[in-house]
Amino acid sequence: MKDEHRGALAAVLHPVRQAAHGVSDQLWIVNDPAATPTPDEALRALDTLQAEVARARTLVARLAAHD
């Protein structure tokens, strides 16, 4: 990987990591008897993760084409 692509890759992967944490948080909520999970919150977390992964995939594919 070219050095100039490292920053772009880190920038696009960070939101994926944050979105994955959101899904992980939903798992904790589901397993917490004191919490009141909702399907809407879980769907929102999954939708966010899916969108961030799609965005990251597009950029990584572009970077791969230039390597």
Short mmCIF file of N, CA and C in Angstrom, two decimals:
data_model
loop_
_atom_site.label_atom_id
_atom_site.label_comp_id
_atom_site.label_asym_id
_atom_site.label_seq_id
_atom_site.Cartn_x
_atom_site.Cartn_y
_atom_site.Cartn_z
N MET A 1 0.84 -1.17 0.00
CA MET A 1 0.00 0.00 0.00
C MET A 1 0.89 1.24 0.00
N LYS A 2 0.49 2.18 -0.80
CA LYS A 2 1.22 3.45 -0.87
C LYS A 2 1.02 4.21 0.44
N ASP A 3 2.08 4.89 0.86
CA ASP A 3 2.01 5.64 2.12
C ASP A 3 0.92 6.70 2.10
N GLU A 4 0.73 7.33 0.95
CA GLU A 4 -0.28 8.38 0.88
C GLU A 4 -1.71 7.84 1.02
N HIS A 5 -1.89 6.54 0.84
CA HIS A 5 -3.21 5.93 0.98
C HIS A 5 -3.52 5.55 2.43
N ARG A 6 -2.50 5.45 3.26
CA ARG A 6 -2.71 5.03 4.65
C ARG A 6 -3.67 5.95 5.40
N GLY A 7 -3.48 7.24 5.25
CA GLY A 7 -4.36 8.21 5.93
C GLY A 7 -5.80 8.09 5.47
N ALA A 8 -5.99 7.93 4.17
CA ALA A 8 -7.35 7.78 3.63
C ALA A 8 -7.99 6.50 4.14
N LEU A 9 -7.20 5.44 4.20
CA LEU A 9 -7.73 4.17 4.69
C LEU A 9 -8.12 4.27 6.16
N ALA A 10 -7.27 4.87 6.95
CA ALA A 10 -7.59 5.05 8.37
C ALA A 10 -8.84 5.90 8.54
N ALA A 11 -8.96 6.94 7.74
CA ALA A 11 -10.11 7.84 7.84
C ALA A 11 -11.42 7.14 7.51
N VAL A 12 -11.38 6.22 6.56
CA VAL A 12 -12.63 5.55 6.16
C VAL A 12 -12.93 4.35 7.06
N LEU A 13 -11.90 3.76 7.65
CA LEU A 13 -12.14 2.61 8.53
C LEU A 13 -12.59 3.03 9.93
N HIS A 14 -12.23 4.23 10.35
CA HIS A 14 -12.63 4.68 11.68
C HIS A 14 -14.16 4.70 11.86
N PRO A 15 -14.92 5.26 10.92
CA PRO A 15 -16.38 5.22 11.07
C PRO A 15 -16.94 3.79 11.07
N VAL A 16 -16.28 2.87 10.36
CA VAL A 16 -16.73 1.47 10.38
C VAL A 16 -16.55 0.92 11.79
N ARG A 17 -15.43 1.23 12.38
CA ARG A 17 -15.17 0.77 13.76
C ARG A 17 -16.21 1.35 14.72
N GLN A 18 -16.51 2.63 14.58
CA GLN A 18 -17.51 3.26 15.44
C GLN A 18 -18.88 2.61 15.25
N ALA A 19 -19.24 2.34 14.02
CA ALA A 19 -20.53 1.71 13.74
C ALA A 19 -20.58 0.29 14.31
N ALA A 20 -19.46 -0.42 14.22
CA ALA A 20 -19.40 -1.77 14.80
C ALA A 20 -19.57 -1.72 16.31
N HIS A 21 -19.03 -0.68 16.93
CA HIS A 21 -19.22 -0.51 18.37
C HIS A 21 -20.71 -0.28 18.68
N GLY A 22 -21.39 0.43 17.79
CA GLY A 22 -22.83 0.64 17.98
C GLY A 22 -23.60 -0.67 17.97
N VAL A 23 -23.23 -1.57 17.08
CA VAL A 23 -23.87 -2.89 17.02
C VAL A 23 -23.52 -3.67 18.29
N SER A 24 -22.27 -3.59 18.71
CA SER A 24 -21.85 -4.26 19.93
C SER A 24 -22.62 -3.73 21.14
N ASP A 25 -22.82 -2.42 21.18
CA ASP A 25 -23.61 -1.84 22.27
C ASP A 25 -25.02 -2.42 22.29
N GLN A 26 -25.60 -2.61 21.12
CA GLN A 26 -26.94 -3.20 21.05
C GLN A 26 -26.96 -4.61 21.63
N LEU A 27 -25.90 -5.36 21.39
CA LEU A 27 -25.80 -6.71 21.93
C LEU A 27 -25.77 -6.67 23.46
N TRP A 28 -25.01 -5.73 24.01
CA TRP A 28 -24.96 -5.58 25.46
C TRP A 28 -26.34 -5.21 26.01
N ILE A 29 -27.03 -4.31 25.32
CA ILE A 29 -28.36 -3.88 25.76
C ILE A 29 -29.32 -5.06 25.76
N VAL A 30 -29.28 -5.87 24.72
CA VAL A 30 -30.17 -7.03 24.62
C VAL A 30 -29.94 -7.99 25.78
N ASN A 31 -28.68 -8.12 26.19
CA ASN A 31 -28.34 -9.07 27.25
C ASN A 31 -28.45 -8.49 28.65
N ASP A 32 -28.82 -7.22 28.76
CA ASP A 32 -28.96 -6.57 30.07
C ASP A 32 -30.43 -6.64 30.50
N PRO A 33 -30.72 -7.40 31.55
CA PRO A 33 -32.12 -7.53 31.98
C PRO A 33 -32.76 -6.21 32.38
N ALA A 34 -31.96 -5.24 32.78
CA ALA A 34 -32.51 -3.95 33.21
C ALA A 34 -32.77 -3.01 32.03
N ALA A 35 -32.25 -3.34 30.88
CA ALA A 35 -32.41 -2.47 29.70
C ALA A 35 -33.68 -2.80 28.95
N THR A 36 -34.10 -1.88 28.14
CA THR A 36 -35.28 -2.09 27.30
C THR A 36 -34.89 -1.88 25.83
N PRO A 37 -34.34 -2.93 25.22
CA PRO A 37 -33.93 -2.80 23.82
C PRO A 37 -35.13 -2.68 22.90
N THR A 38 -34.91 -2.00 21.78
CA THR A 38 -35.96 -1.90 20.78
C THR A 38 -35.41 -2.36 19.44
N PRO A 39 -36.24 -3.00 18.66
CA PRO A 39 -35.79 -3.40 17.33
C PRO A 39 -35.36 -2.21 16.47
N ASP A 40 -36.00 -1.06 16.65
CA ASP A 40 -35.63 0.12 15.86
C ASP A 40 -34.20 0.55 16.13
N GLU A 41 -33.77 0.51 17.39
CA GLU A 41 -32.40 0.88 17.72
C GLU A 41 -31.41 -0.11 17.11
N ALA A 42 -31.74 -1.39 17.18
CA ALA A 42 -30.87 -2.41 16.60
C ALA A 42 -30.80 -2.25 15.09
N LEU A 43 -31.92 -2.01 14.45
CA LEU A 43 -31.93 -1.81 12.99
C LEU A 43 -31.14 -0.58 12.59
N ARG A 44 -31.27 0.49 13.36
CA ARG A 44 -30.53 1.72 13.07
C ARG A 44 -29.02 1.46 13.17
N ALA A 45 -28.61 0.72 14.20
CA ALA A 45 -27.19 0.39 14.36
C ALA A 45 -26.70 -0.47 13.19
N LEU A 46 -27.49 -1.43 12.78
CA LEU A 46 -27.11 -2.29 11.66
C LEU A 46 -27.08 -1.53 10.34
N ASP A 47 -28.04 -0.65 10.14
CA ASP A 47 -28.07 0.17 8.92
C ASP A 47 -26.84 1.08 8.85
N THR A 48 -26.48 1.66 9.98
CA THR A 48 -25.30 2.52 10.03
C THR A 48 -24.05 1.72 9.68
N LEU A 49 -23.92 0.55 10.27
CA LEU A 49 -22.76 -0.29 9.98
C LEU A 49 -22.72 -0.66 8.50
N GLN A 50 -23.84 -1.06 7.97
CA GLN A 50 -23.90 -1.44 6.56
C GLN A 50 -23.50 -0.28 5.65
N ALA A 51 -23.98 0.91 5.95
CA ALA A 51 -23.65 2.08 5.14
C ALA A 51 -22.16 2.41 5.22
N GLU A 52 -21.61 2.34 6.41
CA GLU A 52 -20.19 2.65 6.58
C GLU A 52 -19.31 1.61 5.89
N VAL A 53 -19.71 0.35 5.96
CA VAL A 53 -18.95 -0.70 5.28
C VAL A 53 -19.00 -0.49 3.77
N ALA A 54 -20.15 -0.15 3.24
CA ALA A 54 -20.27 0.09 1.80
C ALA A 54 -19.40 1.26 1.37
N ARG A 55 -19.40 2.31 2.16
CA ARG A 55 -18.58 3.48 1.85
C ARG A 55 -17.09 3.12 1.89
N ALA A 56 -16.71 2.37 2.92
CA ALA A 56 -15.31 1.96 3.06
C ALA A 56 -14.90 1.04 1.91
N ARG A 57 -15.78 0.14 1.56
CA ARG A 57 -15.47 -0.80 0.48
C ARG A 57 -15.20 -0.06 -0.83
N THR A 58 -15.99 0.96 -1.10
CA THR A 58 -15.82 1.75 -2.32
C THR A 58 -14.45 2.43 -2.32
N LEU A 59 -14.08 3.04 -1.21
CA LEU A 59 -12.79 3.72 -1.16
C LEU A 59 -11.63 2.73 -1.24
N VAL A 60 -11.73 1.62 -0.53
CA VAL A 60 -10.65 0.62 -0.56
C VAL A 60 -10.49 0.06 -1.97
N ALA A 61 -11.59 -0.15 -2.66
CA ALA A 61 -11.50 -0.64 -4.04
C ALA A 61 -10.79 0.38 -4.93
N ARG A 62 -11.07 1.67 -4.71
CA ARG A 62 -10.39 2.71 -5.49
C ARG A 62 -8.89 2.74 -5.17
N LEU A 63 -8.58 2.60 -3.88
CA LEU A 63 -7.16 2.59 -3.49
C LEU A 63 -6.45 1.38 -4.10
N ALA A 64 -7.10 0.24 -4.11
CA ALA A 64 -6.49 -0.97 -4.66
C ALA A 64 -6.24 -0.80 -6.16
N ALA A 65 -7.12 -0.09 -6.83
CA ALA A 65 -6.96 0.11 -8.26
C ALA A 65 -5.77 1.02 -8.57
N HIS A 66 -5.36 1.82 -7.61
CA HIS A 66 -4.25 2.75 -7.81
C HIS A 66 -2.93 2.21 -7.27
N ASP A 67 -2.95 1.04 -6.69
CA ASP A 67 -1.70 0.44 -6.17
C ASP A 67 -1.00 -0.37 -7.21
#
